[in-house]
Short mmCIF file of C-alpha atoms in Angstrom, two decimals:
data_model
loop_
_atom_site.label_atom_id
_atom_site.label_comp_id
_atom_site.label_asym_id
_atom_site.label_seq_id
_atom_site.Cartn_x
_atom_site.Cartn_y
_atom_site.Cartn_z
CA MET A 1 2.06 101.36 111.13
CA PHE A 2 4.03 102.28 107.99
CA SER A 3 7.17 100.39 108.96
CA ALA A 4 6.76 98.16 105.89
CA TYR A 5 7.07 101.19 103.61
CA ARG A 6 10.04 102.51 105.59
CA ARG A 7 11.78 99.16 105.14
CA VAL A 8 11.16 99.17 101.39
CA LEU A 9 12.41 102.75 100.99
CA ALA A 10 15.48 102.12 103.17
CA VAL A 11 17.39 100.65 100.22
CA PRO A 12 20.11 103.16 99.22
CA GLY A 13 18.85 105.22 96.29
CA ALA A 14 15.22 104.07 96.58
CA VAL A 15 13.85 107.40 97.80
CA ALA A 16 15.68 109.28 95.04
CA PHE A 17 14.38 107.27 92.08
CA THR A 18 10.89 107.16 93.61
CA CYS A 19 10.68 110.95 93.97
CA TYR A 20 12.20 111.72 90.56
CA GLY A 21 9.96 109.15 88.92
CA LEU A 22 6.93 110.68 90.61
CA LEU A 23 7.93 114.08 89.22
CA GLY A 24 7.98 112.73 85.69
CA ARG A 25 4.77 110.72 86.12
CA LEU A 26 2.92 113.80 87.37
CA ALA A 27 3.45 115.25 83.90
CA PHE A 28 1.66 112.25 82.39
CA GLY A 29 -1.41 113.10 84.46
CA MET A 30 -1.23 116.73 83.34
CA LEU A 31 -0.59 116.18 79.64
CA GLY A 32 -3.98 114.95 78.46
CA VAL A 33 -6.14 117.60 80.10
CA SER A 34 -3.64 120.36 79.28
CA LEU A 35 -3.65 119.39 75.61
CA LEU A 36 -7.45 119.27 75.53
CA THR A 37 -7.78 122.63 77.28
CA ALA A 38 -5.31 124.38 75.00
CA THR A 39 -6.90 122.97 71.84
CA VAL A 40 -10.46 123.86 72.84
CA ASP A 41 -9.50 127.33 74.04
CA ARG A 42 -7.44 128.28 70.97
CA ARG A 43 -9.36 126.43 68.24
CA GLY A 44 -12.86 126.24 69.72
CA SER A 45 -13.38 122.67 68.50
CA TYR A 46 -14.09 119.74 70.76
CA ALA A 47 -13.85 117.41 67.74
CA LEU A 48 -10.29 118.52 67.03
CA ALA A 49 -9.41 118.29 70.72
CA GLY A 50 -10.76 114.73 70.85
CA ALA A 51 -8.84 113.74 67.73
CA VAL A 52 -5.59 115.16 69.12
CA SER A 53 -6.17 113.31 72.39
CA ALA A 54 -6.86 110.05 70.53
CA ALA A 55 -3.64 110.46 68.51
CA GLY A 56 -1.76 110.82 71.77
CA LEU A 57 -3.30 107.62 73.13
CA VAL A 58 -2.33 105.73 69.97
CA GLY A 59 1.22 107.03 70.40
CA VAL A 60 1.32 105.71 73.96
CA ALA A 61 -0.09 102.31 72.99
CA LEU A 62 2.43 101.81 70.17
CA GLY A 63 5.47 103.62 71.52
CA LEU A 64 5.73 102.28 75.07
CA PRO A 65 6.31 98.61 74.15
CA LEU A 66 8.99 99.59 71.64
CA LEU A 67 10.76 101.74 74.22
CA GLY A 68 10.38 98.95 76.78
CA ARG A 69 12.10 96.49 74.48
CA LEU A 70 14.95 98.95 73.96
CA VAL A 71 15.26 99.35 77.73
CA ASP A 72 15.53 95.58 78.18
CA ARG A 73 18.24 95.49 75.52
CA TYR A 74 20.32 98.58 76.31
CA GLY A 75 19.40 99.59 79.87
CA GLN A 76 17.19 102.24 81.43
CA ALA A 77 19.60 105.19 81.38
CA ARG A 78 20.76 104.71 77.77
CA VAL A 79 17.16 104.77 76.51
CA THR A 80 15.47 107.16 78.95
CA VAL A 81 17.77 110.16 78.33
CA PRO A 82 17.38 110.38 74.53
CA ALA A 83 13.70 109.39 74.65
CA ALA A 84 12.90 112.14 77.18
CA LEU A 85 14.73 114.77 75.14
CA ILE A 86 13.24 113.69 71.83
CA SER A 87 9.64 113.53 73.14
CA ALA A 88 10.00 117.07 74.54
CA VAL A 89 10.43 118.51 71.02
CA PRO A 90 6.91 117.75 69.68
CA ARG A 91 5.39 118.85 73.00
CA LEU A 92 7.07 122.21 72.75
CA ALA A 93 6.02 122.37 69.10
CA LEU A 94 2.38 121.84 70.10
CA ALA A 95 2.56 124.85 72.42
CA VAL A 96 3.48 126.93 69.37
CA LEU A 97 1.42 125.22 66.67
CA ILE A 98 -1.93 125.15 68.50
CA PRO A 99 -2.25 128.96 68.81
CA GLY A 100 -0.44 129.43 65.49
CA GLY A 101 -3.24 127.89 63.41
CA ALA A 102 -1.33 124.84 62.16
CA PRO A 103 -3.31 122.26 60.14
CA ALA A 104 -5.04 119.48 62.02
CA TRP A 105 -2.79 116.75 60.58
CA VAL A 106 0.27 118.53 61.96
CA LEU A 107 -1.26 118.63 65.44
CA LEU A 108 -2.17 114.95 65.20
CA GLY A 109 1.37 114.00 64.22
CA CYS A 110 2.92 116.03 67.03
CA ALA A 111 0.52 114.57 69.61
CA PHE A 112 1.37 111.07 68.40
CA ALA A 113 5.12 111.69 68.67
CA ALA A 114 4.87 113.53 71.99
CA SER A 115 3.27 110.57 73.73
CA ALA A 116 6.17 108.18 73.08
CA ALA A 117 7.87 109.14 76.35
CA PRO A 118 9.69 106.82 78.78
CA ASN A 119 7.48 104.63 80.96
CA LEU A 120 8.82 105.79 84.33
CA GLY A 121 6.20 103.84 86.29
CA GLY A 122 7.15 100.58 84.62
CA MET A 123 10.86 101.22 85.07
CA ALA A 124 10.33 102.04 88.75
CA ARG A 125 8.51 98.72 89.23
CA SER A 126 11.35 97.00 87.41
CA ARG A 127 13.80 98.50 89.90
CA TRP A 128 11.72 97.31 92.85
CA ALA A 129 11.57 93.82 91.36
CA HIS A 130 15.36 93.85 91.08
CA LEU A 131 16.03 95.28 94.54
CA HIS A 132 13.62 92.92 96.35
CA ARG A 133 13.84 89.91 94.04
CA ALA A 134 14.34 87.56 97.01
CA ASP A 135 11.65 89.11 99.22
CA PRO A 136 8.07 88.67 97.89
CA ALA A 137 6.62 90.57 100.86
CA ALA A 138 8.77 93.62 100.10
CA ARG A 139 7.85 93.45 96.40
CA HIS A 140 4.18 93.36 97.39
CA THR A 141 4.64 96.50 99.49
CA ALA A 142 6.65 98.24 96.76
CA ASN A 143 4.03 97.50 94.10
CA SER A 144 1.35 98.85 96.44
CA LEU A 145 3.35 102.03 96.89
CA GLU A 146 3.73 102.43 93.13
CA GLN A 147 -0.01 101.99 92.57
CA ALA A 148 -0.76 104.60 95.25
CA LEU A 149 1.65 106.99 93.53
CA ASP A 150 -0.11 106.35 90.22
CA GLU A 151 -3.42 107.29 91.78
CA LEU A 152 -1.83 110.39 93.31
CA THR A 153 -0.73 111.57 89.87
CA PHE A 154 -4.20 110.84 88.46
CA MET A 155 -5.71 113.01 91.20
CA SER A 156 -3.32 115.94 91.19
CA GLY A 157 -2.15 116.00 87.55
CA PRO A 158 -5.42 117.08 85.89
CA VAL A 159 -6.14 119.58 88.65
CA LEU A 160 -2.70 121.18 88.28
CA GLY A 161 -2.99 121.22 84.48
CA VAL A 162 -6.38 122.96 84.49
CA LEU A 163 -5.20 125.41 87.15
CA LEU A 164 -2.18 126.47 85.08
CA CYS A 165 -4.15 126.71 81.84
CA SER A 166 -6.92 128.79 83.40
CA SER A 167 -4.81 131.08 85.61
CA LEU A 168 -1.87 131.80 83.24
CA PHE A 169 -2.44 131.03 79.55
CA PRO A 170 -3.87 128.04 77.66
CA GLU A 171 -0.49 126.47 76.85
CA ALA A 172 0.91 126.82 80.40
CA GLY A 173 -0.12 123.32 81.45
CA LEU A 174 1.46 121.79 78.34
CA LEU A 175 4.75 123.61 78.93
CA ALA A 176 4.80 122.67 82.62
CA ALA A 177 4.12 119.01 81.79
CA THR A 178 6.98 119.03 79.29
CA ALA A 179 9.39 120.51 81.83
CA LEU A 180 8.35 118.11 84.61
CA ASN A 181 8.57 115.03 82.41
CA THR A 182 11.95 115.93 80.96
CA VAL A 183 13.57 116.91 84.27
CA GLY A 184 12.03 113.98 86.14
CA ALA A 185 13.12 111.45 83.50
CA LEU A 186 16.68 112.78 83.37
CA LEU A 187 17.04 112.73 87.16
CA PHE A 188 15.50 109.24 87.29
CA ALA A 189 17.98 107.96 84.71
CA ALA A 190 20.86 109.44 86.72
CA GLN A 191 20.16 107.02 89.62
CA ARG A 192 22.46 104.32 88.27
CA ARG A 193 23.08 102.28 91.41
CA THR A 194 19.46 101.06 91.58
CA GLU A 195 19.19 100.38 87.84
CA PRO A 196 18.58 96.69 87.07
CA PRO A 197 21.38 94.92 85.20
CA LEU A 198 20.92 93.79 81.63
CA ALA A 199 20.00 90.19 81.02
CA PRO A 200 22.93 88.14 79.67
CA PRO A 201 22.91 87.11 75.98
CA VAL A 202 20.67 84.11 75.31
CA PRO A 203 21.83 81.47 72.79
CA ARG A 204 19.08 80.51 70.35
CA PRO A 205 19.23 77.81 67.64
CA LEU A 206 18.69 78.91 64.04
CA ALA A 207 15.96 77.13 62.11
CA ASN A 208 17.07 74.20 59.89
CA THR A 209 20.71 74.70 60.85
CA GLY A 210 23.00 73.46 63.55
CA GLU A 211 24.15 76.97 64.39
CA THR A 212 23.09 79.25 67.21
CA ARG A 213 23.00 82.97 67.66
CA THR A 214 22.85 85.05 70.82
CA THR A 215 20.29 87.76 71.56
CA SER A 216 20.54 90.35 74.30
CA THR A 217 16.92 89.92 75.39
CA GLY A 218 14.58 87.03 75.96
CA ARG A 219 11.73 86.01 73.73
CA SER A 220 8.83 88.38 73.17
CA PRO A 221 6.56 88.67 76.24
CA LEU A 222 3.53 88.09 74.00
CA ARG A 223 4.79 84.56 73.29
CA ALA A 224 4.01 83.71 76.90
CA PRO A 225 0.28 82.82 77.18
CA ALA A 226 0.04 84.21 80.72
CA THR A 227 1.29 87.60 79.51
CA VAL A 228 -1.33 87.71 76.77
CA LEU A 229 -3.99 86.83 79.32
CA LEU A 230 -2.93 89.60 81.70
CA VAL A 231 -2.72 92.20 78.92
CA ALA A 232 -6.26 91.24 77.88
CA VAL A 233 -7.46 91.67 81.47
CA PHE A 234 -5.68 95.02 81.74
CA LEU A 235 -7.36 96.13 78.50
CA THR A 236 -10.82 95.42 79.91
CA VAL A 237 -9.88 97.11 83.20
CA GLY A 238 -8.83 100.14 81.13
CA ALA A 239 -12.32 100.13 79.59
CA VAL A 240 -13.65 100.36 83.14
CA PHE A 241 -11.57 103.48 83.79
CA GLY A 242 -12.51 105.15 80.50
CA SER A 243 -16.25 104.55 80.81
CA LEU A 244 -16.26 105.66 84.46
CA GLU A 245 -14.56 108.94 83.55
CA ILE A 246 -16.79 109.95 80.63
CA THR A 247 -19.98 108.84 82.38
CA THR A 248 -19.12 110.80 85.52
CA LEU A 249 -18.63 113.90 83.36
CA ALA A 250 -22.02 113.31 81.73
CA CYS A 251 -23.79 112.82 85.08
CA ALA A 252 -22.29 115.99 86.53
CA ALA A 253 -23.27 117.99 83.44
CA ALA A 254 -26.82 116.60 83.48
CA ARG A 255 -27.22 117.86 87.06
CA GLY A 256 -25.91 121.29 86.13
CA ARG A 257 -22.68 120.82 88.08
CA GLN A 258 -20.13 120.12 85.39
CA SER A 259 -17.41 121.81 87.44
CA SER A 260 -17.86 119.08 90.09
CA ALA A 261 -16.77 116.33 87.72
CA GLY A 262 -13.10 116.82 88.62
CA LEU A 263 -13.87 116.40 92.33
CA LEU A 264 -15.90 113.25 91.67
CA LEU A 265 -13.07 111.68 89.68
CA ALA A 266 -10.59 112.74 92.38
CA LEU A 267 -12.68 110.85 94.94
CA LEU A 268 -12.55 107.77 92.75
CA ALA A 269 -8.76 108.00 92.64
CA ALA A 270 -8.58 108.78 96.36
CA GLY A 271 -10.43 105.58 97.20
CA SER A 272 -7.98 103.61 95.11
CA CYS A 273 -4.96 105.41 96.59
CA GLY A 274 -6.07 104.75 100.17
CA SER A 275 -6.87 101.11 99.56
CA GLY A 276 -3.53 100.64 97.82
CA LEU A 277 -1.60 101.97 100.81
CA VAL A 278 -3.56 99.77 103.22
CA PHE A 279 -3.20 96.75 100.94
CA GLY A 280 0.57 97.15 101.00
CA LEU A 281 0.58 96.85 104.79
CA LEU A 282 -1.31 93.56 104.78
CA PRO A 283 0.62 90.30 104.51
CA ALA A 284 0.15 88.46 101.21
CA ARG A 285 -1.14 85.15 102.59
CA ARG A 286 -2.67 83.70 99.42
CA ALA A 287 -1.12 82.99 96.05
CA PRO A 288 -1.01 85.98 93.64
CA ALA A 289 -3.40 84.28 91.19
CA THR A 290 -5.99 83.76 93.92
CA ARG A 291 -5.61 87.35 95.14
CA PHE A 292 -5.99 88.62 91.58
CA LEU A 293 -9.24 86.75 90.99
CA CYS A 294 -10.61 87.93 94.34
CA GLY A 295 -9.68 91.51 93.48
CA LEU A 296 -11.41 91.31 90.10
CA ALA A 297 -14.52 89.86 91.75
CA ALA A 298 -14.58 92.64 94.34
CA MET A 299 -14.09 95.30 91.68
CA ALA A 300 -16.91 93.87 89.55
CA CYS A 301 -19.28 93.96 92.53
CA LEU A 302 -18.32 97.51 93.55
CA LEU A 303 -18.90 98.79 90.01
CA THR A 304 -22.62 98.21 90.50
CA LEU A 305 -22.75 101.05 93.07
CA PRO A 306 -22.34 104.00 90.66
CA LEU A 307 -24.59 102.17 88.20
CA LEU A 308 -27.40 102.07 90.74
CA VAL A 309 -26.94 105.72 91.70
CA GLY A 310 -26.68 106.87 88.08
CA VAL A 311 -29.69 104.95 86.81
CA LEU A 312 -31.88 105.76 89.80
CA GLY A 313 -31.11 109.45 89.42
CA GLY A 314 -29.43 110.08 92.76
CA GLY A 315 -27.76 113.39 93.53
CA LEU A 316 -24.07 114.21 93.43
CA ALA A 317 -23.54 113.36 97.11
CA PRO A 318 -24.62 109.69 96.73
CA LEU A 319 -22.66 109.48 93.48
CA ALA A 320 -19.53 110.85 95.21
CA LEU A 321 -19.82 108.25 97.97
CA ALA A 322 -20.39 105.47 95.45
CA LEU A 323 -17.31 106.47 93.43
CA LEU A 324 -15.16 106.70 96.57
CA VAL A 325 -16.14 103.18 97.62
CA THR A 326 -15.82 101.85 94.07
CA GLY A 327 -12.26 103.12 93.87
CA THR A 328 -11.21 100.92 96.79
CA GLY A 329 -11.41 97.85 94.57
CA THR A 330 -9.00 99.17 91.93
CA ALA A 331 -5.58 99.38 93.59
CA PRO A 332 -5.48 95.89 95.18
CA THR A 333 -6.40 94.37 91.83
CA MET A 334 -3.80 96.35 89.92
CA VAL A 335 -1.09 95.69 92.52
CA THR A 336 -1.63 91.94 92.35
CA GLY A 337 -1.88 92.04 88.57
CA MET A 338 1.49 93.76 88.27
CA THR A 339 3.00 91.26 90.70
CA LEU A 340 1.66 88.40 88.59
CA LEU A 341 3.04 90.00 85.46
CA GLN A 342 6.50 90.19 87.02
CA ASN A 343 6.25 86.50 87.88
CA VAL A 344 5.19 85.22 84.45
CA LEU A 345 7.30 87.37 82.12
CA PRO A 346 10.17 85.57 80.36
CA ALA A 347 13.67 86.49 81.49
CA GLY A 348 14.98 89.81 80.16
CA THR A 349 11.57 91.21 79.10
CA LEU A 350 10.39 92.94 82.27
CA ASN A 351 10.33 96.51 80.92
CA GLU A 352 8.67 95.52 77.66
CA GLY A 353 6.08 93.49 79.55
CA MET A 354 5.27 96.39 81.87
CA ALA A 355 4.93 98.68 78.86
CA LEU A 356 2.54 96.22 77.19
CA ALA A 357 0.37 96.30 80.32
CA VAL A 358 0.23 100.11 80.23
CA SER A 359 -0.55 100.02 76.51
CA GLY A 360 -3.42 97.63 77.17
CA ILE A 361 -4.80 99.93 79.86
CA VAL A 362 -4.51 103.01 77.63
CA THR A 363 -6.19 101.23 74.72
CA GLY A 364 -8.97 100.10 77.04
CA ILE A 365 -9.43 103.64 78.34
CA SER A 366 -9.87 104.89 74.79
CA ALA A 367 -12.42 102.19 73.95
CA GLY A 368 -14.27 102.64 77.24
CA SER A 369 -14.47 106.40 76.74
CA ALA A 370 -15.96 105.92 73.28
CA LEU A 371 -18.53 103.34 74.42
CA GLY A 372 -19.42 105.27 77.57
CA GLY A 373 -19.86 108.46 75.56
CA LEU A 374 -22.19 106.73 73.10
CA ALA A 375 -24.25 105.31 75.97
CA ALA A 376 -24.52 108.69 77.68
CA GLN A 377 -25.32 110.49 74.44
CA GLY A 378 -28.02 108.12 73.32
CA GLY A 379 -29.91 107.63 76.55
CA HIS A 380 -29.68 108.23 80.28
CA PRO A 381 -26.53 110.12 81.41
CA GLY A 382 -25.73 107.33 83.88
CA ALA A 383 -26.13 104.54 81.33
CA GLY A 384 -22.40 104.53 80.72
CA TYR A 385 -21.88 103.03 84.16
CA ALA A 386 -23.37 99.84 82.72
CA ILE A 387 -20.40 99.73 80.31
CA ALA A 388 -18.02 99.94 83.28
CA ALA A 389 -19.85 97.18 85.15
CA ALA A 390 -19.91 94.96 82.06
CA ALA A 391 -16.19 95.53 81.45
CA GLY A 392 -15.41 94.64 85.07
CA LEU A 393 -17.40 91.43 84.77
CA LEU A 394 -15.70 90.61 81.45
CA ALA A 395 -12.27 91.03 83.07
CA LEU A 396 -13.26 88.59 85.80
CA LEU A 397 -14.57 86.05 83.29
CA ILE A 398 -11.43 86.23 81.14
CA ALA A 399 -9.12 85.72 84.12
CA THR A 400 -11.26 82.93 85.57
CA ALA A 401 -11.52 81.02 82.29
CA ARG A 402 -7.70 80.81 81.93
CA ARG A 403 -6.72 80.97 85.59
CA ARG A 404 -4.37 77.99 85.26
CA LEU A 405 -2.00 80.09 83.14
CA LEU A 406 -1.53 82.50 86.04
CA ARG A 407 -0.07 79.75 88.23
CA ARG A 408 2.68 78.82 85.78
CA PRO A 409 6.12 80.41 86.24
CA ALA A 410 7.90 82.21 83.44
CA VAL A 411 9.85 80.03 81.03
CA ALA A 412 13.58 80.71 81.15
CA THR A 413 16.61 78.53 80.71
CA THR A 414 18.47 77.55 83.83
CA ALA A 415 21.67 79.14 82.56
CA THR A 416 19.94 82.42 81.83
CA ALA A 417 18.19 82.55 85.16
CA THR A 418 21.41 81.72 87.01
CA ALA A 419 23.35 84.41 85.14
CA ILE A 420 20.70 87.05 85.80
CA THR A 421 20.62 86.20 89.50
CA ALA A 422 24.40 86.34 89.77
CA THR A 423 24.57 89.70 87.99
CA ALA A 424 21.75 91.15 90.06
CA THR A 425 23.35 90.01 93.30
CA ALA A 426 26.66 91.60 92.36
CA THR A 427 25.18 94.94 91.32
CA ALA A 428 22.33 95.41 93.79
CA PRO A 429 22.76 97.94 96.59
CA LYS A 430 22.89 96.40 100.00
CA ILE A 431 19.73 96.56 102.08
CA PRO A 432 20.40 97.62 105.66
CA ALA A 433 20.41 94.48 107.77
CA ALA A 434 18.29 96.04 110.48
CA LEU A 435 15.47 96.59 107.99
CA SER A 436 15.67 93.37 106.02
CA ALA A 437 12.71 91.04 106.31
CA SER A 438 14.99 88.12 107.01
CA ALA A 439 17.25 89.94 109.49
CA ARG A 440 15.72 88.85 112.73
CA THR A 441 17.74 88.49 115.88
CA LEU A 442 17.93 84.73 116.39
CA PRO A 443 20.49 82.60 118.20
CA PRO A 444 22.94 80.83 115.87
CA TRP A 445 21.44 77.38 116.47
CA ARG A 446 18.07 78.70 115.19
CA THR A 447 19.50 80.08 111.93
CA GLY A 448 21.03 76.81 110.77
CA SER A 449 24.50 78.34 110.64
CA THR A 450 27.42 75.98 110.07
CA THR A 451 29.88 78.17 111.94
CA GLY A 452 30.66 78.18 115.58
CA GLY A 453 27.66 78.25 117.85
CA ALA A 454 25.41 76.38 115.43
CA THR A 455 24.80 73.60 117.93
CA ARG A 456 22.02 74.13 120.37
CA PRO A 457 23.50 74.48 123.86
CA ALA A 458 22.79 71.59 126.18
CA ARG A 459 20.39 72.24 128.98
CA LYS A 460 21.61 71.98 132.54
CA PRO A 461 20.26 68.86 134.24
CA LYS A 462 17.80 69.64 136.93
CA GLY A 463 18.81 68.53 140.35
CA PRO A 464 18.59 69.43 144.00
CA LYS A 465 19.95 72.85 144.83
#
């Protein structure tokens, strides 16, 4: 049943960078809740904890695209190692400053700097796009696997962070997240044979002159209209995530079961994780743009389930079921969206484009949390689910209105594209022939070979025995 995933992971070095990247990404799921828990426990202020968390989100939104551009220019390993070590310093400082009574502005600055860590999820997707650049079916499976791993970190990261903070000491989750992220990023960067090659220098004419200059990366991803469209859709999808989270917390608290909020959110992520794994096993029969619009439509429809339960005042059991089913619409949409993004990004901007997508999601989560919190505070606890449903519908409308942009390929010069393909072919690890999608046992005359045996053998004339 999972032969498609075995074939994807059979590339030499694929299992190693996937596992090490997962280790570092688990820290990302732990960091937010660990920082909140430590701040509330030591300072007793939810306002300060919220401000520190918001500063961290701003750091992610601004820092990831800059790091992504550096990765496109200098390579994953040369950027990941110093970035992982540098971002560990303010995280360790927070573990000392929070209980030490440091001023609020110091905590905000450290949280901002600590969030500018390497985007291991985006770099892993970049490696898959490089390894399976000639096999769209394998890239579809790999992107599904990455989305399932994202959901796994969203499920287990907060639980592990709260467990460490509550069972050991308030800063234990923050210290563990720092160690996991640093070690995971360093081990990920050490996997050099699966690292994508750098794009060759691109000659560009200077304005009002006859001269040209070469740049090591392509044009900015935001100059491609399709990239802007996808980032806008990801931003609204992030608002869905943020409003779902805060509203679920409010609904659980209103029913006197605030401790059940973590389980409810875990069910939401579990539904997405399961659907992502199943989606990766299905053949991609339609065009990515069509699949993306269908996924957004399904997600918008499913978001009405928790809205109905929340507004009608159902118990936690119906809400849990609604969130589990709602989660099934997330992963297929995100998988196809990331595939589309890989298709439309200009040459040499893959890491920066992936980082922009994550920044859009993080910004949307922040906005959705704020709007969902206002809706829950000012009226019914389940009113915030209306924000999630509206954001899902808005994402569908944005993508539908400019759907033609999603069918256009990325703009790249022929010379650049040819050079990138030649470099990638020379540096890519060889996929075992027995597991390659195109390695089917066919007679030579069926493969179109020009060597001996390419001619179909003549049939024996039938005659009397």
